[in-house]
């Protein structure tokens, strides 16, 4: 680990990609990072508490805990994430005196994060070169005054990242609506937004329908467009159980990710020695953006198989009882040509038939997916096709079957449940208005992409981010940075320093907050928060560590104080009461959010409660009350000759916009991040050598965008695709290159060419 003020040396070395994930080296890597951040005592305190019943919910991904909690209920990356927050390093006012904002802006994302926890509120005033200390009251008075001075509430935006807990998310959306706007963009806009639209249209739900037990007991699990070894490591233990119970796994990816192939359990003797468990029974090396075509092909084969042996393949009982649109859908799928499907998938017919045979053999199937699907132009249509596929054999609502979108941030699903969305339903707004006796605005707000455009054009003037790193998480970095700089005021409620603090509006505020691992005492009573995981389990998280500084406030308190200062005495909402007592917020939630009745009581039970999914009781909350088949048009990304389809993805040593070390161990990439992984045959065709320096140039209707100085790594990526790390490559993603319907940036589908550097 390098010194605190230097970046690790950028000196690429490449080793062969691994074909197994999470063995003993993983545990040592977790400890190494943790101990570089804090003392052995604090490391042990966090690790003993992570994901335990009365402990700290892992601030990493949203994968659920096993009902039978194990002593070590965490993975290597979870340990890194929690100790990145629990770090003993501190940023004080002297730090901001030493570095100008312009100087901080030249530092890497790594460096900014490594400086440690933020400890007191800071302000940048118009024309100032440095942040200066400011009291909480002065900071919040300024923000409140500026909000009140806006010509319209819709000139303000309130961004939420999925690290935020339920109580704070509920309070923020309440404040935003009481102030008068639905401008609530969130990280989900860039993440599983396509999932919400796809599942909403097909099944009337926005979330997954399966439990861990379903995964364990399924006959066939598809892992499509996700990298669980890095991004949801404990999912591998669940998949190992699937295998042990006789289930099969089909992995569909443009890269042969280590975690899809084989798993060595870090906490079991047989994971330490030996070869571990083989995971994927079949690896489908798909062409980028070819997943919809794959499922169309599988659906075509199912229809043909039913023709050949009527009454044996499709579940007509389920289809007739629960769905609509089968006939139109079947007609459309039959018309799609195999030539198109094979071209889009890059597969042979024999390979697709092999998957089909596995489907025929199975009595239950689950499809899991993540960013490889949602961040594609036709992501929503791909998810509709996945739903068609499952519905054909009644694989919704029975044990071992269903949809499993694998969520990113630990509470990203909960934040949406709590009403953080720019287009919440009238039912939700009615309930909110009734509970708090006001009329919430009804017109939709800005999502992330629309919000950036509005700031650029001067239509939005104040940006408040609660958690996250908006400027690095969003596409088209140059444009987005200008959009932020155009603002009157940018403010962030944050635990750690990041780029969003160095790209400032006229005024800028850093509002430091307690992290999930910090103890929060209000009036002598310990406060705890709640989260909802990827499988709709709602449970508690208790901070355990002494707060990083005595000046920190909880997110809830910051929002409550801001709300009172902005809305003044005329607001009849009990902000002070809620800001001081999370139980009070939960009481309100119990009357506003469906499924949260008796919230305080039920969530106090060990492990909390599960929200369930209506589709498991054959209830489909679509406008028709039925599950909807959908006839998607055939679609595949068109990539001009000499170009590649770039995906911007995560390395093993990073949490979203923040990297912990310049390594991607499973992919064999060490000591560098500006690398682009390309298939050797594509490189040969372009006349570009492994190890050559290139610029990545993205091609879009409004012109070209450039990311300079990348090293080419010859890699088994599928033909025609390329992979490079986010957020360094966000500059290449055009703001209006978005998924149809969901408006999610196409971070996995950017047309680029490689331009050799002289
Ligand atoms: N350690 C760690 N864990 C994390 C995160 C992190 O940054 N670090 N982030 C969290 C968040 S917010 C999220 S949303 C999740 C993200 O979890 P993932 O979705 O697994 O994350 P990505 O790294 O974006 O990887 C996308 C995967 O899709 C594949 N892919 C790309 N294009 C295609 C395609 O066209 N078809 C198919 N079939 N596959 C494709 C890529 O090769 C890669 O394996 O992870 C969460 N967990
Ligand atoms: N090109 C490209 N862009 C992408 C993606 C991609 O795959 N490719 N993925 C997208 C996805 S899936 C997502 S989810 C977004 C992620 O977007 P964000 O969620 O906005 O980004 P993070 O990097 O998770 O935010 C990290 C910051 O959160 C703050 N933080 C951490 N914990 C806490 C806390 O407890 N409270 C508060 N208040 N602050 C805290 C810290 O200051 C830290 O610096 O990025 C998206 N952008
Ligand atoms: S799988 Fe996700 S939630 Fe579980 S310990 Fe790892 S990072 Fe944390
Ligand atoms: Mo995400």
CSV table of N, CA and C in Angstrom, one decimal, residues 599-680:
chain,number,residue,atom,x,y,z
A,599,UNK,N,-44.1,-1.2,11.5
A,599,UNK,CA,-42.7,-1.2,11.1
A,599,UNK,C,-41.8,-1.4,12.3
A,600,UNK,N,-42.0,-0.5,13.3
A,600,UNK,CA,-41.1,-0.5,14.4
A,600,UNK,C,-41.1,-1.8,15.2
A,601,UNK,N,-42.2,-2.4,15.3
A,601,UNK,CA,-42.3,-3.7,16.0
A,601,UNK,C,-41.7,-4.8,15.2
A,602,UNK,N,-42.1,-4.9,13.9
A,602,UNK,CA,-41.6,-6.0,13.1
A,602,UNK,C,-40.1,-6.0,12.8
A,603,UNK,N,-39.6,-4.8,12.7
A,603,UNK,CA,-38.2,-4.7,12.3
A,603,UNK,C,-37.3,-5.0,13.5
A,604,UNK,N,-37.9,-4.9,14.7
A,604,UNK,CA,-37.1,-5.2,15.9
A,604,UNK,C,-36.8,-6.7,16.1
A,605,UNK,N,-37.6,-7.5,15.4
A,605,UNK,CA,-37.4,-9.0,15.5
A,605,UNK,C,-36.1,-9.3,14.9
A,606,UNK,N,-35.4,-10.3,15.4
A,606,UNK,CA,-34.1,-10.7,14.8
A,606,UNK,C,-34.2,-11.0,13.3
A,607,UNK,N,-33.4,-10.3,12.5
A,607,UNK,CA,-33.5,-10.5,11.0
A,607,UNK,C,-34.6,-9.7,10.3
A,608,UNK,N,-35.5,-9.0,11.1
A,608,UNK,CA,-36.5,-8.2,10.5
A,608,UNK,C,-37.6,-8.9,9.8
A,609,UNK,N,-38.0,-8.4,8.6
A,609,UNK,CA,-39.1,-9.1,7.9
A,609,UNK,C,-38.9,-9.0,6.4
A,610,UNK,N,-39.7,-9.8,5.7
A,610,UNK,CA,-39.6,-9.8,4.2
A,610,UNK,C,-40.9,-9.2,3.6
A,611,UNK,N,-40.7,-8.3,2.6
A,611,UNK,CA,-41.8,-7.6,2.0
A,611,UNK,C,-42.6,-8.5,1.1
A,612,UNK,N,-42.0,-9.6,0.7
A,612,UNK,CA,-42.7,-10.6,-0.2
A,612,UNK,C,-42.9,-10.0,-1.6
A,613,UNK,N,-43.4,-10.8,-2.5
A,613,UNK,CA,-43.6,-10.3,-3.8
A,613,UNK,C,-45.0,-10.8,-4.2
A,614,UNK,N,-45.9,-9.8,-4.7
A,614,UNK,CA,-47.2,-10.2,-5.0
A,614,UNK,C,-47.3,-11.4,-6.1
A,615,UNK,N,-46.3,-11.4,-7.0
A,615,UNK,CA,-46.4,-12.4,-8.0
A,615,UNK,C,-46.3,-13.8,-7.5
A,616,UNK,N,-45.8,-13.9,-6.3
A,616,UNK,CA,-45.7,-15.3,-5.7
A,616,UNK,C,-47.1,-15.7,-5.2
A,617,UNK,N,-48.0,-14.8,-5.2
A,617,UNK,CA,-49.4,-15.2,-4.9
A,617,UNK,C,-50.3,-15.0,-6.1
A,618,UNK,N,-49.7,-15.1,-7.3
A,618,UNK,CA,-50.4,-14.9,-8.6
A,618,UNK,C,-51.1,-13.6,-8.7
A,619,UNK,N,-50.6,-12.6,-8.0
A,619,UNK,CA,-51.1,-11.2,-8.2
A,619,UNK,C,-50.1,-10.4,-9.0
A,620,UNK,N,-50.6,-9.8,-10.1
A,620,UNK,CA,-49.8,-9.0,-11.0
A,620,UNK,C,-50.3,-7.6,-11.0
A,621,UNK,N,-49.6,-6.7,-10.3
A,621,UNK,CA,-50.1,-5.3,-10.3
A,621,UNK,C,-49.9,-4.5,-11.5
A,622,UNK,N,-50.1,-5.0,-12.7
A,622,UNK,CA,-50.1,-4.3,-14.0
A,622,UNK,C,-51.5,-3.7,-14.2
A,623,UNK,N,-51.6,-2.7,-15.1
A,623,UNK,CA,-52.9,-2.1,-15.3
A,623,UNK,C,-54.0,-3.1,-15.6
A,624,UNK,N,-53.6,-4.2,-16.3
A,624,UNK,CA,-54.6,-5.3,-16.7
A,624,UNK,C,-54.8,-6.3,-15.6
A,625,UNK,N,-53.9,-6.3,-14.6
A,625,UNK,CA,-54.0,-7.3,-13.5
A,625,UNK,C,-53.4,-8.6,-14.0
A,626,UNK,N,-52.8,-8.7,-15.2
A,626,UNK,CA,-52.2,-9.9,-15.7
A,626,UNK,C,-50.7,-9.7,-16.0
A,627,UNK,N,-50.0,-10.8,-16.0
A,627,UNK,CA,-48.6,-10.7,-16.5
A,627,UNK,C,-48.7,-10.5,-18.0
A,628,UNK,N,-47.8,-9.6,-18.5
A,628,UNK,CA,-47.9,-9.2,-19.9
A,628,UNK,C,-46.8,-9.8,-20.7
A,629,UNK,N,-47.1,-10.7,-21.7
A,629,UNK,CA,-46.1,-11.1,-22.7
A,629,UNK,C,-45.9,-9.8,-23.5
A,630,UNK,N,-44.7,-9.7,-24.1
A,630,UNK,CA,-44.4,-8.6,-24.9
A,630,UNK,C,-43.6,-9.0,-26.2
A,631,UNK,N,-44.1,-8.6,-27.3
A,631,UNK,CA,-43.4,-8.9,-28.6
A,631,UNK,C,-42.3,-7.9,-28.8
A,632,UNK,N,-41.1,-8.1,-28.4
A,632,UNK,CA,-40.0,-7.2,-28.6
A,632,UNK,C,-39.6,-7.3,-30.1
A,633,UNK,N,-39.3,-6.2,-30.7
A,633,UNK,CA,-38.6,-6.2,-32.0
A,633,UNK,C,-37.2,-6.8,-31.8
A,634,UNK,N,-36.7,-7.4,-32.8
A,634,UNK,CA,-35.3,-7.9,-32.8
A,634,UNK,C,-34.5,-6.6,-32.8
A,635,UNK,N,-33.5,-6.6,-32.0
A,635,UNK,CA,-32.6,-5.5,-32.0
A,635,UNK,C,-31.2,-5.9,-31.5
A,636,UNK,N,-30.1,-5.3,-32.2
A,636,UNK,CA,-28.8,-5.6,-31.7
A,636,UNK,C,-28.0,-4.3,-32.0
A,637,UNK,N,-26.9,-4.1,-31.2
A,637,UNK,CA,-26.1,-2.9,-31.4
A,637,UNK,C,-25.5,-2.9,-32.8
A,638,UNK,N,-25.5,-1.8,-33.5
A,638,UNK,CA,-24.8,-1.7,-34.7
A,638,UNK,C,-23.5,-1.0,-34.5
A,639,UNK,N,-22.4,-1.7,-34.8
A,639,UNK,CA,-21.1,-1.2,-34.6
A,639,UNK,C,-20.4,-1.1,-36.0
A,640,UNK,N,-20.0,0.2,-36.4
A,640,UNK,CA,-19.4,0.3,-37.7
A,640,UNK,C,-18.1,-0.4,-37.8
A,641,UNK,N,-17.7,-0.8,-39.0
A,641,UNK,CA,-16.4,-1.6,-39.2
A,641,UNK,C,-15.2,-0.8,-38.6
A,642,UNK,N,-14.3,-1.5,-38.0
A,642,UNK,CA,-13.1,-0.8,-37.4
A,642,UNK,C,-13.4,-0.3,-36.0
A,643,UNK,N,-14.7,-0.5,-35.5
A,643,UNK,CA,-15.0,0.0,-34.2
A,643,UNK,C,-15.4,-1.2,-33.2
A,644,UNK,N,-15.5,-0.9,-31.9
A,644,UNK,CA,-15.8,-1.9,-30.9
A,644,UNK,C,-16.9,-1.3,-30.0
A,645,UNK,N,-17.6,-2.2,-29.4
A,645,UNK,CA,-18.6,-1.8,-28.4
A,645,UNK,C,-18.0,-1.9,-27.0
A,646,UNK,N,-17.8,-0.7,-26.4
A,646,UNK,CA,-17.1,-0.6,-25.1
A,646,UNK,C,-18.1,-0.7,-24.0
A,647,UNK,N,-17.7,-1.6,-23.0
A,647,UNK,CA,-18.4,-1.6,-21.7
A,647,UNK,C,-17.5,-0.9,-20.7
A,648,UNK,N,-18.1,-0.1,-19.8
A,648,UNK,CA,-17.3,0.5,-18.7
A,648,UNK,C,-17.7,-0.2,-17.4
A,649,UNK,N,-16.7,-0.9,-16.8
A,649,UNK,CA,-17.1,-1.8,-15.7
A,649,UNK,C,-16.2,-1.6,-14.5
A,650,UNK,N,-16.5,-2.4,-13.5
A,650,UNK,CA,-15.7,-2.3,-12.2
A,650,UNK,C,-14.6,-3.2,-12.1
A,651,UNK,N,-13.5,-2.8,-11.5
A,651,UNK,CA,-12.4,-3.7,-11.2
A,651,UNK,C,-12.7,-4.4,-9.9
A,652,UNK,N,-11.8,-5.3,-9.5
A,652,UNK,CA,-12.0,-6.0,-8.2
A,652,UNK,C,-11.8,-5.1,-7.0
A,653,UNK,N,-10.8,-4.1,-7.2
A,653,UNK,CA,-10.4,-3.3,-6.1
A,653,UNK,C,-11.1,-1.9,-6.2
A,654,UNK,N,-12.4,-1.9,-6.3
A,654,UNK,CA,-13.0,-0.6,-6.4
A,654,UNK,C,-14.4,-0.7,-5.8
A,655,UNK,N,-14.9,0.4,-5.3
A,655,UNK,CA,-16.3,0.5,-5.0
A,655,UNK,C,-16.9,1.7,-5.8
A,656,UNK,N,-17.6,1.4,-6.8
A,656,UNK,CA,-18.2,2.3,-7.8
A,656,UNK,C,-17.1,3.4,-8.2
A,657,UNK,N,-17.3,4.6,-7.8
A,657,UNK,CA,-16.5,5.7,-8.4
A,657,UNK,C,-15.1,5.8,-7.6
A,658,UNK,N,-14.9,4.9,-6.6
A,658,UNK,CA,-13.7,5.0,-5.8
A,658,UNK,C,-12.9,3.7,-6.0
A,659,UNK,N,-11.6,3.9,-6.3
A,659,UNK,CA,-10.8,2.7,-6.4
A,659,UNK,C,-9.9,2.6,-5.1
A,660,UNK,N,-9.7,1.4,-4.6
A,660,UNK,CA,-8.9,1.2,-3.4
A,660,UNK,C,-7.4,0.8,-3.8
A,661,UNK,N,-7.2,0.2,-4.9
A,661,UNK,CA,-5.9,-0.2,-5.4
A,661,UNK,C,-6.0,-0.4,-6.9
A,662,UNK,N,-4.9,-0.2,-7.6
A,662,UNK,CA,-5.0,-0.3,-9.1
A,662,UNK,C,-5.0,-1.7,-9.6
A,663,UNK,N,-5.7,-2.6,-8.9
A,663,UNK,CA,-5.6,-4.0,-9.3
A,663,UNK,C,-6.9,-4.6,-9.6
A,664,UNK,N,-6.9,-5.6,-10.5
A,664,UNK,CA,-8.1,-6.4,-10.9
A,664,UNK,C,-7.6,-7.8,-10.9
A,665,UNK,N,-7.5,-8.4,-9.7
A,665,UNK,CA,-6.8,-9.6,-9.5
A,665,UNK,C,-7.3,-10.7,-10.4
A,666,UNK,N,-8.6,-10.9,-10.4
A,666,UNK,CA,-9.2,-12.1,-11.1
A,666,UNK,C,-9.0,-12.0,-12.6
A,667,UNK,N,-8.9,-10.7,-13.1
A,667,UNK,CA,-8.7,-10.6,-14.5
A,667,UNK,C,-7.2,-10.5,-14.9
A,668,UNK,N,-6.4,-10.6,-13.8
A,668,UNK,CA,-4.9,-10.6,-14.1
A,668,UNK,C,-4.3,-9.2,-14.4
A,669,UNK,N,-5.0,-8.2,-14.0
A,669,UNK,CA,-4.5,-6.8,-14.3
A,669,UNK,C,-4.0,-6.2,-13.0
A,670,UNK,N,-2.7,-5.8,-13.1
A,670,UNK,CA,-2.1,-5.3,-11.8
A,670,UNK,C,-1.5,-3.9,-12.1
A,671,UNK,N,-1.6,-3.1,-11.1
A,671,UNK,CA,-0.9,-1.8,-11.0
A,671,UNK,C,-1.2,-0.8,-12.2
A,672,UNK,N,-2.4,-0.9,-12.7
A,672,UNK,CA,-2.8,0.1,-13.7
A,672,UNK,C,-4.3,0.1,-13.8
A,673,UNK,N,-4.9,1.2,-14.2
A,673,UNK,CA,-6.4,1.3,-14.5
A,673,UNK,C,-6.7,1.8,-15.9
A,674,UNK,N,-5.7,2.5,-16.5
A,674,UNK,CA,-6.0,2.9,-17.8
A,674,UNK,C,-5.7,1.9,-18.8
A,675,UNK,N,-6.5,0.8,-18.8
A,675,UNK,CA,-6.3,-0.3,-19.7
A,675,UNK,C,-7.6,-0.6,-20.4
A,676,UNK,N,-7.4,-1.1,-21.6
A,676,UNK,CA,-8.6,-1.6,-22.4
A,676,UNK,C,-8.4,-3.0,-22.8
A,677,UNK,N,-9.4,-3.8,-22.5
A,677,UNK,CA,-9.3,-5.3,-22.8
A,677,UNK,C,-10.0,-5.6,-24.1
A,678,UNK,N,-9.3,-6.2,-25.0
A,678,UNK,CA,-9.8,-6.4,-26.4
A,678,UNK,C,-9.4,-7.8,-26.8
A,679,UNK,N,-10.3,-8.4,-27.6
A,679,UNK,CA,-10.0,-9.8,-28.1
A,679,UNK,C,-8.8,-9.8,-29.1
A,680,UNK,N,-7.9,-10.8,-29.0
A,680,UNK,CA,-6.7,-10.8,-29.8
A,680,UNK,C,-7.0,-10.8,-31.3
